[in-house]
GROMACS .gro file of C-alpha atoms in nm:
model
  336
    1MET     CA    1   0.738   2.590   1.644
    2SER     CA    2   0.360   2.563   1.627
    3SER     CA    3   0.217   2.240   1.715
    4ARG     CA    4   0.068   2.207   1.356
    5MET     CA    5   0.266   2.138   1.063
    6SER     CA    6   0.381   2.406   0.864
    7CYS     CA    7   0.276   2.404   0.480
    8ALA     CA    8   0.596   2.426   0.374
    9GLY     CA    9   0.702   2.152   0.585
   10PHE     CA   10   0.371   1.879   0.525
   11LEU     CA   11   0.345   1.941   0.148
   12TYR     CA   12   0.449   1.698  -0.147
   13ARG     CA   13   0.817   1.781  -0.295
   14ALA     CA   14   0.942   1.649  -0.547
   15PHE     CA   15   1.312   1.559  -0.351
   16ALA     CA   16   1.331   1.217  -0.459
   17VAL     CA   17   1.565   1.380  -0.787
   18LEU     CA   18   1.824   1.503  -0.499
   19ALA     CA   19   1.846   1.131  -0.364
   20LEU     CA   20   1.982   1.031  -0.695
   21ALA     CA   21   2.300   1.185  -0.677
   22GLY     CA   22   2.423   0.913  -0.448
   23ALA     CA   23   2.779   1.023  -0.504
   24ALA     CA   24   2.662   1.349  -0.331
   25PHE     CA   25   2.570   1.170  -0.017
   26HIS     CA   26   2.878   1.046   0.220
   27ALA     CA   27   2.743   0.989   0.589
   28ASP     CA   28   2.737   0.644   0.661
   29ALA     CA   29   2.448   0.466   0.577
   30GLN     CA   30   2.426   0.311   0.946
   31ASP     CA   31   2.382   0.664   1.089
   32ILE     CA   32   2.034   0.562   1.073
   33GLN     CA   33   1.857   0.253   1.064
   34LEU     CA   34   1.481   0.221   1.002
   35ALA     CA   35   1.254   0.011   1.163
   36LEU     CA   36   0.880  -0.061   1.032
   37PRO     CA   37   0.703   0.253   1.064
   38ILE     CA   38   0.356   0.009   1.129
   39ALA     CA   39   0.207  -0.242   1.265
   40CYS     CA   40   0.066  -0.454   1.068
   41GLU     CA   41   0.213  -0.849   0.849
   42LEU     CA   42   0.350  -0.701   0.500
   43GLY     CA   43   0.181  -0.965   0.277
   44ARG     CA   44  -0.088  -1.007   0.494
   45THR     CA   45  -0.246  -0.709   0.699
   46CYS     CA   46  -0.062  -0.444   0.410
   47TYR     CA   47   0.091  -0.397   0.134
   48ILE     CA   48   0.342  -0.188  -0.040
   49GLN     CA   49   0.187   0.008  -0.312
   50ASN     CA   50   0.423   0.247  -0.432
   51TYR     CA   51   0.814   0.344  -0.334
   52THR     CA   52   0.997   0.665  -0.423
   53ASP     CA   53   1.001   0.764  -0.736
   54LEU     CA   54   1.401   0.804  -0.888
   55ASP     CA   55   1.366   0.882  -1.249
   56PRO     CA   56   1.435   1.262  -1.241
   57SER     CA   57   1.195   1.267  -1.591
   58PRO     CA   58   0.814   1.244  -1.597
   59SER     CA   59   0.809   0.918  -1.615
   60ALA     CA   60   0.903   0.706  -1.344
   61ARG     CA   61   1.022   0.410  -1.211
   62ASP     CA   62   1.101   0.243  -0.863
   63TYR     CA   63   1.386   0.134  -0.717
   64LYS     CA   64   1.432  -0.219  -0.925
   65CYS     CA   65   1.301   0.002  -1.245
   66GLY     CA   66   0.954  -0.114  -1.173
   67THR     CA   67   0.646   0.046  -1.229
   68LEU     CA   68   0.535   0.070  -0.833
   69THR     CA   69   0.557   0.432  -0.809
   70TYR     CA   70   0.451   0.731  -1.025
   71ASP     CA   71   0.624   1.084  -1.087
   72ASN     CA   72   0.735   1.278  -0.815
   73HIS     CA   73   0.632   1.002  -0.582
   74ASN     CA   74   0.870   1.133  -0.220
   75GLY     CA   75   0.780   0.807  -0.025
   76THR     CA   76   0.638   0.411   0.042
   77ASP     CA   77   0.309   0.379   0.065
   78PHE     CA   78   0.218   0.120   0.339
   79ARG     CA   79  -0.109   0.018   0.204
   80LEU     CA   80  -0.410  -0.171   0.415
   81PRO     CA   81  -0.610  -0.391   0.218
   82SER     CA   82  -0.938  -0.196   0.289
   83LEU     CA   83  -1.153   0.041   0.481
   84ALA     CA   84  -1.242  -0.204   0.727
   85ALA     CA   85  -0.874  -0.252   0.777
   86GLN     CA   86  -0.794   0.059   0.888
   87LYS     CA   87  -1.102   0.114   1.150
   88THR     CA   88  -0.975  -0.153   1.365
   89GLY     CA   89  -0.707   0.138   1.474
   90VAL     CA   90  -0.340   0.051   1.244
   91GLU     CA   91  -0.066   0.184   1.445
   92VAL     CA   92   0.176   0.449   1.331
   93ARG     CA   93   0.493   0.373   1.482
   94ALA     CA   94   0.790   0.544   1.506
   95ALA     CA   95   1.057   0.394   1.251
   96ALA     CA   96   1.384   0.563   1.472
   97GLY     CA   97   1.422   0.723   1.751
   98GLY     CA   98   1.445   1.113   1.789
   99ARG     CA   99   1.255   1.394   1.924
  100ILE     CA  100   0.932   1.512   1.727
  101LEU     CA  101   0.990   1.847   1.507
  102ARG     CA  102   0.627   1.887   1.414
  103ILE     CA  103   0.262   1.729   1.408
  104ARG     CA  104  -0.073   1.788   1.247
  105ASN     CA  105  -0.406   1.597   1.402
  106ASP     CA  106  -0.691   1.846   1.297
  107ALA     CA  107  -0.739   1.736   0.906
  108PRO     CA  108  -1.112   1.564   0.871
  109ASP     CA  109  -1.047   1.237   0.709
  110ASP     CA  110  -1.245   1.160   0.351
  111ALA     CA  111  -1.158   1.556   0.231
  112PHE     CA  112  -1.010   1.448  -0.071
  113THR     CA  113  -1.253   1.125  -0.139
  114LYS     CA  114  -1.560   1.392  -0.087
  115SER     CA  115  -1.451   1.674  -0.210
  116GLY     CA  116  -1.163   1.681  -0.393
  117ARG     CA  117  -0.807   1.879  -0.406
  118GLU     CA  118  -0.895   2.194  -0.344
  119ALA     CA  119  -0.998   2.007  -0.011
  120VAL     CA  120  -0.654   1.967   0.078
  121ARG     CA  121  -0.451   2.227  -0.041
  122GLU     CA  122  -0.143   2.300   0.135
  123ALA     CA  123  -0.223   2.008   0.347
  124GLU     CA  124  -0.190   1.706   0.090
  125CYS     CA  125   0.036   1.476   0.350
  126GLY     CA  126  -0.335   1.551   0.608
  127ASN     CA  127  -0.256   1.468   0.958
  128GLY     CA  128   0.061   1.332   0.983
  129VAL     CA  129   0.456   1.396   1.193
  130ILE     CA  130   0.783   1.480   1.119
  131ILE     CA  131   1.066   1.294   1.368
  132GLU     CA  132   1.411   1.412   1.343
  133HIS     CA  133   1.696   1.194   1.410
  134PRO     CA  134   2.109   1.265   1.443
  135GLU     CA  135   2.335   1.338   1.232
  136GLN     CA  136   2.023   1.516   1.027
  137TRP     CA  137   1.836   1.224   0.935
  138GLU     CA  138   1.401   1.276   0.929
  139THR     CA  139   1.106   1.039   0.908
  140GLN     CA  140   0.792   1.220   0.762
  141TYR     CA  141   0.457   0.985   0.853
  142CYS     CA  142   0.143   1.086   0.699
  143HIS     CA  143  -0.237   1.073   0.624
  144LEU     CA  144  -0.305   0.963   0.972
  145ALA     CA  145  -0.623   0.961   1.092
  146VAL     CA  146  -0.795   1.275   1.277
  147GLY     CA  147  -0.690   1.294   1.633
  148SER     CA  148  -0.494   1.021   1.670
  149VAL     CA  149  -0.182   1.192   1.661
  150LEU     CA  150  -0.034   1.082   2.018
  151VAL     CA  151   0.290   1.294   2.044
  152ASN     CA  152   0.347   1.640   2.021
  153PRO     CA  153   0.674   1.859   1.950
  154GLY     CA  154   0.995   1.813   2.124
  155ASP     CA  155   0.867   1.504   2.263
  156LYS     CA  156   1.167   1.266   2.218
  157VAL     CA  157   1.029   0.916   2.103
  158GLU     CA  158   1.204   0.536   2.118
  159PRO     CA  159   1.184   0.331   1.743
  160GLY     CA  160   0.882   0.144   1.739
  161GLN     CA  161   0.705   0.356   1.972
  162PRO     CA  162   0.330   0.429   1.856
  163ILE     CA  163   0.279   0.816   1.717
  164GLY     CA  164  -0.064   0.749   1.593
  165ARG     CA  165  -0.259   0.530   1.364
  166VAL     CA  166  -0.334   0.485   0.966
  167GLY     CA  167  -0.593   0.714   0.852
  168LEU     CA  168  -0.749   0.859   0.522
  169SER     CA  169  -0.657   1.207   0.581
  170GLY     CA  170  -0.481   1.457   0.304
  171LEU     CA  171  -0.464   1.380  -0.051
  172THR     CA  172  -0.544   0.974  -0.055
  173GLU     CA  173  -0.822   0.764  -0.200
  174TYR     CA  174  -0.759   0.465   0.004
  175PRO     CA  175  -0.613   0.385   0.355
  176HIS     CA  176  -0.204   0.436   0.386
  177LEU     CA  177   0.092   0.524   0.555
  178HIS     CA  178   0.292   0.760   0.309
  179PHE     CA  179   0.641   0.725   0.489
  180THR     CA  180   0.910   0.964   0.393
  181VAL     CA  181   1.255   0.945   0.485
  182ARG     CA  182   1.535   1.271   0.402
  183HIS     CA  183   1.891   1.348   0.496
  184ASN     CA  184   2.008   1.645   0.436
  185GLY     CA  185   1.698   1.833   0.403
  186ALA     CA  186   1.709   1.558   0.059
  187VAL     CA  187   1.423   1.268  -0.001
  188VAL     CA  188   1.606   0.895   0.028
  189ASP     CA  189   1.504   0.561  -0.111
  190PRO     CA  190   1.526   0.364   0.210
  191PHE     CA  191   1.496   0.052   0.031
  192ALA     CA  192   1.881   0.196  -0.224
  193TYR     CA  193   2.017   0.481  -0.025
  194GLY     CA  194   2.291   0.613  -0.196
  195VAL     CA  195   2.183   0.388  -0.523
  196ARG     CA  196   2.420   0.505  -0.848
  197PRO     CA  197   2.177   0.732  -1.076
  198GLY     CA  198   1.997   0.532  -1.373
  199SER     CA  199   2.056   0.161  -1.185
  200CYS     CA  200   1.820  -0.128  -1.073
  201GLU     CA  201   2.033  -0.248  -0.832
  202GLY     CA  202   2.259  -0.131  -0.540
  203GLY     CA  203   2.209   0.102  -0.292
  204GLN     CA  204   2.223   0.046   0.056
  205SER     CA  205   1.886  -0.108   0.271
  206LEU     CA  206   1.805   0.134   0.572
  207TRP     CA  207   1.581  -0.111   0.699
  208LEU     CA  208   1.723  -0.317   1.036
  209ALA     CA  209   1.759  -0.636   0.899
  210ALA     CA  210   1.516  -0.768   1.118
  211PHE     CA  211   1.298  -0.627   0.872
  212ARG     CA  212   1.405  -0.676   0.564
  213ALA     CA  213   1.272  -1.036   0.449
  214LYS     CA  214   0.943  -0.900   0.453
  215LEU     CA  215   1.018  -0.579   0.299
  216GLU     CA  216   1.174  -0.776   0.044
  217TYR     CA  217   1.032  -0.649  -0.295
  218GLN     CA  218   0.699  -0.750  -0.527
  219GLU     CA  219   0.620  -0.681  -0.795
  220ARG     CA  220   0.256  -0.787  -0.770
  221ALA     CA  221   0.014  -0.851  -0.541
  222ILE     CA  222  -0.321  -0.927  -0.414
  223LEU     CA  223  -0.509  -0.711  -0.186
  224ASN     CA  224  -0.868  -0.918  -0.101
  225ALA     CA  225  -0.964  -1.247  -0.165
  226GLY     CA  226  -1.292  -1.442  -0.135
  227PHE     CA  227  -1.619  -1.544  -0.171
  228THR     CA  228  -1.978  -1.378  -0.168
  229THR     CA  229  -2.317  -1.346  -0.259
  230GLY     CA  230  -2.394  -1.139  -0.543
  231PRO     CA  231  -2.182  -0.834  -0.779
  232VAL     CA  232  -1.896  -0.678  -0.652
  233THR     CA  233  -1.752  -0.319  -0.704
  234MET     CA  234  -1.438  -0.161  -0.571
  235GLU     CA  235  -1.688   0.033  -0.324
  236LEU     CA  236  -1.770  -0.323  -0.158
  237ILE     CA  237  -1.421  -0.435  -0.127
  238GLU     CA  238  -1.311  -0.115  -0.031
  239ASP     CA  239  -1.541  -0.101   0.297
  240GLY     CA  240  -1.546  -0.485   0.408
  241SER     CA  241  -1.887  -0.522   0.247
  242ALA     CA  242  -1.794  -0.827  -0.035
  243GLU     CA  243  -1.563  -0.997   0.282
  244ARG     CA  244  -1.822  -1.064   0.550
  245GLN     CA  245  -2.139  -1.135   0.264
  246THR     CA  246  -2.016  -1.511   0.288
  247PRO     CA  247  -2.240  -1.708   0.072
  248SER     CA  248  -2.409  -1.975   0.215
  249ALA     CA  249  -2.663  -2.298   0.140
  250SER     CA  250  -2.918  -2.084   0.114
  251SER     CA  251  -2.725  -1.753  -0.103
  252MET     CA  252  -2.899  -1.673  -0.444
  253ALA     CA  253  -2.555  -1.634  -0.583
  254ILE     CA  254  -2.190  -1.779  -0.519
  255VAL     CA  255  -1.909  -1.561  -0.666
  256ALA     CA  256  -1.576  -1.503  -0.615
  257PHE     CA  257  -1.355  -1.190  -0.614
  258VAL     CA  258  -1.032  -1.065  -0.635
  259ARG     CA  259  -0.856  -0.759  -0.622
  260ALA     CA  260  -0.506  -0.735  -0.705
  261ILE     CA  261  -0.213  -0.454  -0.697
  262GLY     CA  262   0.095  -0.394  -0.923
  263LEU     CA  263  -0.032  -0.524  -1.292
  264LYS     CA  264   0.164  -0.447  -1.591
  265ALA     CA  265   0.092  -0.388  -1.959
  266GLY     CA  266   0.028  -0.687  -2.100
  267ASP     CA  267  -0.065  -0.922  -1.815
  268ALA     CA  268  -0.407  -1.176  -1.859
  269GLN     CA  269  -0.586  -1.293  -1.605
  270TRP     CA  270  -0.859  -1.554  -1.563
  271LEU     CA  271  -1.089  -1.663  -1.235
  272VAL     CA  272  -1.295  -1.961  -1.210
  273VAL     CA  273  -1.523  -2.107  -0.993
  274LYS     CA  274  -1.608  -2.529  -0.967
  275ASP     CA  275  -1.827  -2.717  -0.755
  276PRO     CA  276  -1.788  -2.992  -0.518
  277LEU     CA  277  -1.733  -3.203  -0.820
  278GLU     CA  278  -1.476  -3.036  -0.955
  279ASN     CA  279  -1.737  -2.875  -1.273
  280VAL     CA  280  -1.643  -2.515  -1.365
  281ILE     CA  281  -1.966  -2.337  -1.274
  282ALA     CA  282  -1.833  -1.945  -1.406
  283GLU     CA  283  -1.515  -1.807  -1.527
  284ASN     CA  284  -1.405  -1.480  -1.645
  285ARG     CA  285  -1.070  -1.430  -1.887
  286SER     CA  286  -0.967  -1.054  -1.890
  287ALA     CA  287  -0.755  -0.934  -2.207
  288PRO     CA  288  -0.387  -0.785  -2.186
  289LEU     CA  289  -0.388  -0.528  -2.029
  290GLN     CA  290  -0.302  -0.261  -2.236
  291GLY     CA  291  -0.158  -0.040  -1.947
  292ASN     CA  292  -0.014  -0.083  -1.605
  293LYS     CA  293  -0.277  -0.125  -1.372
  294ALA     CA  294  -0.243   0.053  -0.956
  295GLN     CA  295  -0.517  -0.224  -0.860
  296PHE     CA  296  -0.771  -0.386  -1.076
  297MET     CA  297  -1.092  -0.634  -0.957
  298LEU     CA  298  -1.189  -0.899  -1.128
  299PHE     CA  299  -1.491  -1.143  -1.035
  300ALA     CA  300  -1.681  -1.492  -1.160
  301GLY     CA  301  -1.993  -1.621  -0.981
  302LYS     CA  302  -2.303  -1.862  -1.075
  303LYS     CA  303  -2.726  -1.796  -0.934
  304ARG     CA  304  -2.870  -2.063  -0.715
  305PRO     CA  305  -2.956  -2.334  -0.984
  306PRO     CA  306  -3.334  -2.426  -0.931
  307GLY     CA  307  -3.205  -2.737  -0.721
  308GLY     CA  308  -2.962  -2.563  -0.496
  309TRP     CA  309  -2.654  -2.562  -0.414
  310ASP     CA  310  -2.497  -2.884  -0.336
  311ARG     CA  311  -2.305  -2.947  -0.014
  312GLY     CA  312  -1.922  -2.932  -0.022
  313THR     CA  313  -1.607  -2.778  -0.074
  314TYR     CA  314  -1.652  -2.508  -0.403
  315LYS     CA  315  -1.280  -2.391  -0.508
  316ALA     CA  316  -1.173  -2.086  -0.709
  317THR     CA  317  -0.860  -2.012  -0.889
  318TYR     CA  318  -0.712  -1.666  -0.986
  319VAL     CA  319  -0.425  -1.645  -1.243
  320VAL     CA  320  -0.222  -1.423  -1.371
  321GLU     CA  321  -0.033  -1.485  -1.725
  322ARG     CA  322   0.240  -1.264  -1.882
  323ASP     CA  323   0.464  -1.434  -2.123
  324GLY     CA  324   0.304  -1.764  -2.063
  325GLN     CA  325   0.403  -1.801  -1.777
  326VAL     CA  326   0.211  -1.774  -1.456
  327VAL     CA  327   0.366  -1.473  -1.216
  328LEU     CA  328   0.061  -1.457  -0.993
  329LYS     CA  329  -0.144  -1.727  -0.764
  330LYS     CA  330  -0.451  -1.745  -0.560
  331ASP     CA  331  -0.659  -2.073  -0.449
  332LEU     CA  332  -0.970  -2.024  -0.266
  333GLU     CA  333  -1.232  -2.238  -0.047
  334LEU     CA  334  -1.576  -2.226   0.005
  335ILE     CA  335  -1.717  -2.530   0.253
  336PHE     CA  336  -2.068  -2.534   0.317
   0.00000   0.00000   0.00000
């Protein structure tokens, strides 16, 4: 087989529905145990943006019957917090031992974001790797950086072995690893292998025991947070500019910002900034969301007063409330 992946092998497919019939799978889940396929710290340097869609209808639900997926999504998305993080070089690793089946290594990064869907037609996965494992298991790794793939078809790999780096190739708007697991050709969810159709609990985890606590389900997460010196956009957060522009005593403004993922319809947010004397100097309250949000950004700030900034500790607090309960919170401090 060519060292280039065939289009049929690399297109996203609606295989997830095949995995719903858990009773049809009789292979022992112990046939494969998965290590983390990316070199990052979950909850700090990477986050799970999406899980496998287990709903066969045009709707979508993840293995907890939650909103962290979309229709026909056939894998797990391990997202980096920014393009700046991606540019440092984040390894993609073999989740289990096996033999390299197919690769692609020459798809450009940013093609989709620059030119649209047509630019990645029949190469939606971008650069990536498919590994075959014993007992008809396969793992697939998508959106790797151009030229970063370190293996070739026929190579043997060990669990945890680097096989490439996270990129922005194929059909993606942000840097992440799209990781798919298949058994006998059908997609399965590594968080709930063999789960009964329609169930929000059950199934077996295919992850090695050492990683299961780190992979605990999080409904919402804070992707980026910090202080900067002016108005904030998604682009400034994504390219790392917002976090690099740390305010000082001479800055023209002090602005706190937060980007969160996994927010739900009905979530209400607020962000408040206080000076060293605990006076509120800026506040931004968002109305309850009308729909689920894959990501959402909020900022609040104040221009430098005529007398300049007081020295000391500036504090910001970000809160997400739902039905009167705090479901997500982040405290920030800036000292000068």
